[in-house]
Short mmCIF file of C-alpha atoms in Angstrom, two decimals:
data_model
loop_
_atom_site.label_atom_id
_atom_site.label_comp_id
_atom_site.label_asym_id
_atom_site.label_seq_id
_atom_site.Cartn_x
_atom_site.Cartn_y
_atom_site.Cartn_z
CA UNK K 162 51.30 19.38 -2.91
CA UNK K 163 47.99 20.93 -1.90
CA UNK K 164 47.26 24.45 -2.99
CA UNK K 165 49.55 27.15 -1.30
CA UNK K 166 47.14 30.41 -2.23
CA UNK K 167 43.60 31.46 -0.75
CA UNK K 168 41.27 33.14 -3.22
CA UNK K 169 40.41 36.60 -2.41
CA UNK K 170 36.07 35.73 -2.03
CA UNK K 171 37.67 33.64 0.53
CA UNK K 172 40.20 36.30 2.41
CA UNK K 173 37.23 38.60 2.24
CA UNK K 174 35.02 36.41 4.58
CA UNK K 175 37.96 35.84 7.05
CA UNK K 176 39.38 39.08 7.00
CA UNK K 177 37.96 39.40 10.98
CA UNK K 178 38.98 35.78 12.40
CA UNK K 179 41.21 36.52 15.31
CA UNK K 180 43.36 33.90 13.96
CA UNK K 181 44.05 35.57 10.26
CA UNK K 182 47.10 37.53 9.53
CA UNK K 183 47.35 39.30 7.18
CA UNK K 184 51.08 40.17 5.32
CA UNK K 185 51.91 42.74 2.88
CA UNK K 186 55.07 41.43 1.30
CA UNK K 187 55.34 43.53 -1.18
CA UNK K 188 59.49 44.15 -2.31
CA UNK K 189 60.61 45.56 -5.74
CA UNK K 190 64.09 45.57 -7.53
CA UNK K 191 66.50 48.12 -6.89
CA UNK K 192 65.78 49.66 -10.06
CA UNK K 193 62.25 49.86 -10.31
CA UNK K 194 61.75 53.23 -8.23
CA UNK K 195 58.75 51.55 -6.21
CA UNK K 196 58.50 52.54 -2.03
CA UNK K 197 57.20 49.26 -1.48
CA UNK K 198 56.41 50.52 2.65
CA UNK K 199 55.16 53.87 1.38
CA UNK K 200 52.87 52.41 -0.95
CA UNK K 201 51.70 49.89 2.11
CA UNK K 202 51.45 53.08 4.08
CA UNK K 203 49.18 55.08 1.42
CA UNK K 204 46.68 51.52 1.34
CA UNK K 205 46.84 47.95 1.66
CA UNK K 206 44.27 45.09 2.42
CA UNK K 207 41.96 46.38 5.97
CA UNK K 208 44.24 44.35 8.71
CA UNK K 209 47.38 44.02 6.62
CA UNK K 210 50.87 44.47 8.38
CA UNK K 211 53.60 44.84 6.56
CA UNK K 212 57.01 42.66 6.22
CA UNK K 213 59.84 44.39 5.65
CA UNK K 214 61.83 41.77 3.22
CA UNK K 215 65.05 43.90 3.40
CA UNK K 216 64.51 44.54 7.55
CA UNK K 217 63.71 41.39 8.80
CA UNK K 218 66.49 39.89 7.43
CA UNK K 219 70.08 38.74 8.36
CA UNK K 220 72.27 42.16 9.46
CA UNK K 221 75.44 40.39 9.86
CA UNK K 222 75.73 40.04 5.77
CA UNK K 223 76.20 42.56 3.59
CA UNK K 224 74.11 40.50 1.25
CA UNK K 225 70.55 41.78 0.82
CA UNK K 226 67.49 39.86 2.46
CA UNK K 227 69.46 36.64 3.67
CA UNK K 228 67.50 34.68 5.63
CA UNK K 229 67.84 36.28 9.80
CA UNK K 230 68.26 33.20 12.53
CA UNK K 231 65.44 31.86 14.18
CA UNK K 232 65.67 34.03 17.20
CA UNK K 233 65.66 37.43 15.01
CA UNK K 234 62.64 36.19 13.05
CA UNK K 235 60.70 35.10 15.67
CA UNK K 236 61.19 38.38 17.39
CA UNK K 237 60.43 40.79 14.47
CA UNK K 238 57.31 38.70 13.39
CA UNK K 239 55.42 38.25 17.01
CA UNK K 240 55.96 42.33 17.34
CA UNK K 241 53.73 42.32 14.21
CA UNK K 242 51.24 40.03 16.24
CA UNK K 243 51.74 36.68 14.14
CA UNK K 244 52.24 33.32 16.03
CA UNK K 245 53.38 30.05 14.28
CA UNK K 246 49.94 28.38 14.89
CA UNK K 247 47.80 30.98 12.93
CA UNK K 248 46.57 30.98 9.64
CA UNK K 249 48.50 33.36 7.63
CA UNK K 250 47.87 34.98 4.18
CA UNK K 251 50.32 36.58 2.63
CA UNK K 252 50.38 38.64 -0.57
CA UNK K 253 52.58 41.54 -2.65
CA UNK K 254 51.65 44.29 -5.06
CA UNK K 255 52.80 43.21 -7.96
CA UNK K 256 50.39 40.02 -7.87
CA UNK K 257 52.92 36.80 -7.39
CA UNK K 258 56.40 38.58 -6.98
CA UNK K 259 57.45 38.59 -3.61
CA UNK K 260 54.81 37.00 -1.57
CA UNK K 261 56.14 33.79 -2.34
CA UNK K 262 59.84 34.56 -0.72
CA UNK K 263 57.92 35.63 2.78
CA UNK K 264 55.44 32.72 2.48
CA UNK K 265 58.14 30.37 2.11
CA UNK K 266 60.30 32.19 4.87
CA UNK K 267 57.43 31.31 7.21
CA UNK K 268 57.11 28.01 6.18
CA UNK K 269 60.87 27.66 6.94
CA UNK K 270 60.98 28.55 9.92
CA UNK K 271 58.08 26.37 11.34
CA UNK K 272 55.01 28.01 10.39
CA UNK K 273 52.02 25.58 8.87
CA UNK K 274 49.03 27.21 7.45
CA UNK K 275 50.29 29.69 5.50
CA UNK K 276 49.17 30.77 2.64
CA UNK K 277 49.50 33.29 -0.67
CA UNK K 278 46.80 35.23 -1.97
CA UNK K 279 45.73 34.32 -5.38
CA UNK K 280 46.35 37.30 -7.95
CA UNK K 281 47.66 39.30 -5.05
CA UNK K 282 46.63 43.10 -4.44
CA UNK K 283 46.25 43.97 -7.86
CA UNK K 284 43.49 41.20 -7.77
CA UNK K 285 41.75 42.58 -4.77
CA UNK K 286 41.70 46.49 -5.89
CA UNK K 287 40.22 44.84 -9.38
CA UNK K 288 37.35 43.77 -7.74
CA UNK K 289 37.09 46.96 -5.53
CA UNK K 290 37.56 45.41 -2.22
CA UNK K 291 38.07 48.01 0.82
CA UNK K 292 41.43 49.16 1.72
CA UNK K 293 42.80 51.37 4.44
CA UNK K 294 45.61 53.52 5.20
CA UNK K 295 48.49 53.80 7.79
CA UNK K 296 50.21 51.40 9.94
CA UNK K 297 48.00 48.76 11.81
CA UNK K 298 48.76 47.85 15.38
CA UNK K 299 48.58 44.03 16.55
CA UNK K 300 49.09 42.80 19.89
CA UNK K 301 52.47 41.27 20.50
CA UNK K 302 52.65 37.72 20.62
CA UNK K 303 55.40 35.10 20.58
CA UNK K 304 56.26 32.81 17.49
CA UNK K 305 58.17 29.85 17.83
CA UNK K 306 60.57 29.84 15.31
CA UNK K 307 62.14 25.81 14.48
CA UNK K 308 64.58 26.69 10.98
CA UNK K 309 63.82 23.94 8.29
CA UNK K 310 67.14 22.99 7.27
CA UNK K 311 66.49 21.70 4.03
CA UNK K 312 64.99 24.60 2.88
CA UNK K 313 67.76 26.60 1.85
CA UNK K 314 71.84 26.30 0.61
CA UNK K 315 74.61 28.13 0.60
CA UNK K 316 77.57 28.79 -1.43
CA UNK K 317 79.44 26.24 -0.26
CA UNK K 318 77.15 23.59 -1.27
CA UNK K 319 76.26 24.83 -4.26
CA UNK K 320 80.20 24.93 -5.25
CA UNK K 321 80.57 21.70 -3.74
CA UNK K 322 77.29 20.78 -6.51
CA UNK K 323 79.55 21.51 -9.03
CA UNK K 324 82.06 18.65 -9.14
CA UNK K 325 79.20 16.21 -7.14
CA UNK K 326 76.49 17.15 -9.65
CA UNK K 327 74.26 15.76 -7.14
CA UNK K 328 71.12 18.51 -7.88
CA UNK K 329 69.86 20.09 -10.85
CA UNK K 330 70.62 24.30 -10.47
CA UNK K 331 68.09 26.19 -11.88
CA UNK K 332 67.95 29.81 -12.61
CA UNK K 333 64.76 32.34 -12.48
CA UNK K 334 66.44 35.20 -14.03
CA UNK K 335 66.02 36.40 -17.45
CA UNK K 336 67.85 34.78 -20.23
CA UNK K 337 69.51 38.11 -21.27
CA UNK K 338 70.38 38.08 -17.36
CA UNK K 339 71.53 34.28 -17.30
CA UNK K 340 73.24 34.62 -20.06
CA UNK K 341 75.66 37.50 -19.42
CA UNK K 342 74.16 39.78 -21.88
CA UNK K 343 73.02 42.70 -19.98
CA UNK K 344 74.36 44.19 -16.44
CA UNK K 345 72.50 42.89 -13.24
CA UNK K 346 70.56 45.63 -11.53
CA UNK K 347 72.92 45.16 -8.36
CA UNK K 348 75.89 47.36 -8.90
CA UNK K 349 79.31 45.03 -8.65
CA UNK K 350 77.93 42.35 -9.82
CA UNK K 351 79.78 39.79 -12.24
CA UNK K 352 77.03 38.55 -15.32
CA UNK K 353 76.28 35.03 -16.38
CA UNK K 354 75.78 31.99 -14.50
CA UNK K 355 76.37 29.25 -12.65
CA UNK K 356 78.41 26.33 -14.49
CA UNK K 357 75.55 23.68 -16.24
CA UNK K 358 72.68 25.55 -14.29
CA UNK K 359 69.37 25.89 -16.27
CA UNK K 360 67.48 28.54 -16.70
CA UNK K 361 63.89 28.73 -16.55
CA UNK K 362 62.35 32.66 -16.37
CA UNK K 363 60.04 33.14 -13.76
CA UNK K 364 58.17 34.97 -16.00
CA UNK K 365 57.46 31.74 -18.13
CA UNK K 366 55.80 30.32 -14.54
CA UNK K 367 53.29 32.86 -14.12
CA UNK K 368 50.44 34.60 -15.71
CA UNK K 369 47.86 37.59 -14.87
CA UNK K 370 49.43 37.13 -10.86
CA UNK K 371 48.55 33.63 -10.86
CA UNK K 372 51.25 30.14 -10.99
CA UNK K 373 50.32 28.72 -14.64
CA UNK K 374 48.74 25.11 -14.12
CA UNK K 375 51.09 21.80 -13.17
CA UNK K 376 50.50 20.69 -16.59
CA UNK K 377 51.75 23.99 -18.11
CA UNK K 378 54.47 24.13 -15.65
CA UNK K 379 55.76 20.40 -16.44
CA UNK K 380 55.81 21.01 -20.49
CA UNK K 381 58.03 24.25 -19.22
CA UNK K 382 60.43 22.57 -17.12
CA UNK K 383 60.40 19.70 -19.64
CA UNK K 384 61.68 21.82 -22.80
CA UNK K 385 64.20 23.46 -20.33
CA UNK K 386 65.92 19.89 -19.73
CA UNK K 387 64.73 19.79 -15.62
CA UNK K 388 64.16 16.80 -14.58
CA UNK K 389 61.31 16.84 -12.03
CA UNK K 390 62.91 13.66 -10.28
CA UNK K 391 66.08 14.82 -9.09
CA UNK K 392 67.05 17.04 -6.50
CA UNK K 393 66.80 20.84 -7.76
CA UNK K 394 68.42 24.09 -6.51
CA UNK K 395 66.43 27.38 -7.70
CA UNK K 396 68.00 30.43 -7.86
CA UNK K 397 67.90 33.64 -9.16
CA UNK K 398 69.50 37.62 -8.30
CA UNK K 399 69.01 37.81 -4.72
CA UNK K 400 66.88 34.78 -3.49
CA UNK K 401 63.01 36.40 -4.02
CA UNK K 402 62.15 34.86 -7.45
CA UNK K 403 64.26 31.90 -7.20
CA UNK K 404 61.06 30.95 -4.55
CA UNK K 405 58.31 31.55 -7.12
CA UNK K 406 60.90 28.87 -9.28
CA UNK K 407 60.88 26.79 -6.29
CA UNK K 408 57.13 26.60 -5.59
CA UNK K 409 56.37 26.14 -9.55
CA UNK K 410 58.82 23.03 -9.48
CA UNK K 411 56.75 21.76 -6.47
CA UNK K 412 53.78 22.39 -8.19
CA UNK K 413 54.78 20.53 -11.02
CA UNK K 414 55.23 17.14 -9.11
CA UNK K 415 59.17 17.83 -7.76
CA UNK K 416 59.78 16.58 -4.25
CA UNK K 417 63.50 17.47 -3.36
CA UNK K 418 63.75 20.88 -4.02
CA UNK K 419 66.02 24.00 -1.80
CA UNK K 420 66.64 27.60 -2.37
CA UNK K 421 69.73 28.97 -2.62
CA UNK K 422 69.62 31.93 -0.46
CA UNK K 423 72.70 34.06 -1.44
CA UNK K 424 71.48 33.53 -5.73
CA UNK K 425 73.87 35.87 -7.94
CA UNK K 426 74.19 38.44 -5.28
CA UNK K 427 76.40 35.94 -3.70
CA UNK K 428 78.05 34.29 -6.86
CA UNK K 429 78.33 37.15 -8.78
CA UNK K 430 80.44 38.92 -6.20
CA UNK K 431 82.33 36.19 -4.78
CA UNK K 432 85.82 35.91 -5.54
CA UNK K 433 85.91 31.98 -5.99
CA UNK K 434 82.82 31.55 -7.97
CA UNK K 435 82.79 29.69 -11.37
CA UNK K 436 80.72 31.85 -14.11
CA UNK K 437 80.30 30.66 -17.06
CA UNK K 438 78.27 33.55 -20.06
#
């Protein structure tokens, strides 16, 4: 798989291309009493708009950030000017957090050059590049939005995994998390897992906002029993780090590899889910 990010030396000579967009995706957990928008608002990267994971997302759920249908996404990302054919960086504040959720919902939905930035905005304010304030208008366009299929599961397959054993499920939430030992930040929420899923920390993937090497990540998934040459479902609390999971397995030489949207906000709440702690 060739490299999904863009270094920042290299966003900083583009930043004027007409045919660069570029996406705050910045998005933090319930509980860590970040404004994700306000902090866009109060400076982000010059040309920056900013993509609301929560907004641009499917209404009709009461799960958080499911993935919207094609029509909704294509609507809500060509009134923030960006078109399926351009080249599109995307980052988040953290460093490699939630950039890799929108950068993987653009790829889903038919989008091509897309791309993360390396190390993120922390990154970028390290090295003192210019930011600026406020919203920043871009001039409507129209995306065409074609959904990728593969690219995501639901519950019912994922139950249906259970008896088949067909994929591999693994899990990027903590082990204390995974393992039913602490409360999920989402209130209501059952703890544990999914039956014979595997978990593999997201924070094992990643390292100063950067994906750890393919060597790295293969000695990971190896010691967490994944086998890189079956079919893999990531997962994780609501469907944002289970993305960073997927892309790391992809990295790491997998080929057959789908997010399941829903994660534990789904399972963990659903009356006919199998947990096992």
């Amino acid at each position: 798989m060739p490299s999904p990010f863009v270094t920042t030396a290299w966003l900083a000579d583009h930043l004027d291309d007409p045919d660069v967009a570029v996406v705050d995706a910045s998005w933090h957990l319930p509980n860590a009493a970040r404004n994700a928008q306000a902090e866009y608002l109060a400076g982000h990267i010059p040309g920056a708009v900013f993509f609301d994971i929560d907004g641009i997302a499917d209404t009709t759920t009461d799960l958080p950030h499911m993935l919207p249908s094609p029509a909704d996404f294509a609507r809500a990302v060509g009134a923030l000017g960006i078109s399926e054919d351009m080249t599109i960086v995307v980052y988040d504040e953290v460093g490699l957090f939630s950039a890799p959720r929108v950068w993987w919902t653009f790829r889903s939905f038919g989008a091509t050059k897309v791309f993360m930035l390396e190390g993120g905005g922390p990154k970028w304010r390290a090295e003192k590049r210019p930011t600026q304030i406020g919203l920043v208008p871009r001039q409507k366009v129209s995306f065409d939005a074609r959904f990728d299929t593969d690219a995501a599961v639901d519950f019912e397959t994922v139950s249906a995994n259970l008896r088949s054993h067909a994929a591999q499920v693994v899990d990027a939430r903590p082990a204390p998390r995974f393992h039913g030992e602490v409360p999920e930040p989402r209130k209501g929420l059952k703890s544990g897992h999914i039956p014979a899923s595997l978990n593999v920390p997201v924070s094992l993937l990643t390292e100063g906002g950067k994906l750890k090497a393919p060597d790295e990540l293969r000695t990971i998934f190896a010691d967490r029993g994944v086998d890189l040459q079956k079919p893999l479902i990531a997962s994780c609390g609501s469907g944002i780090t289970a993305v960073t999971l997927a892309l790391a397995l992809e990295q790491a030489g997998a080929r057959d590899v789908a997010v399941y949207d829903g994660s534990w906000a789904e399972w963990g709440a659903h009356k006919d889910a199998e947990i096992e702690s």
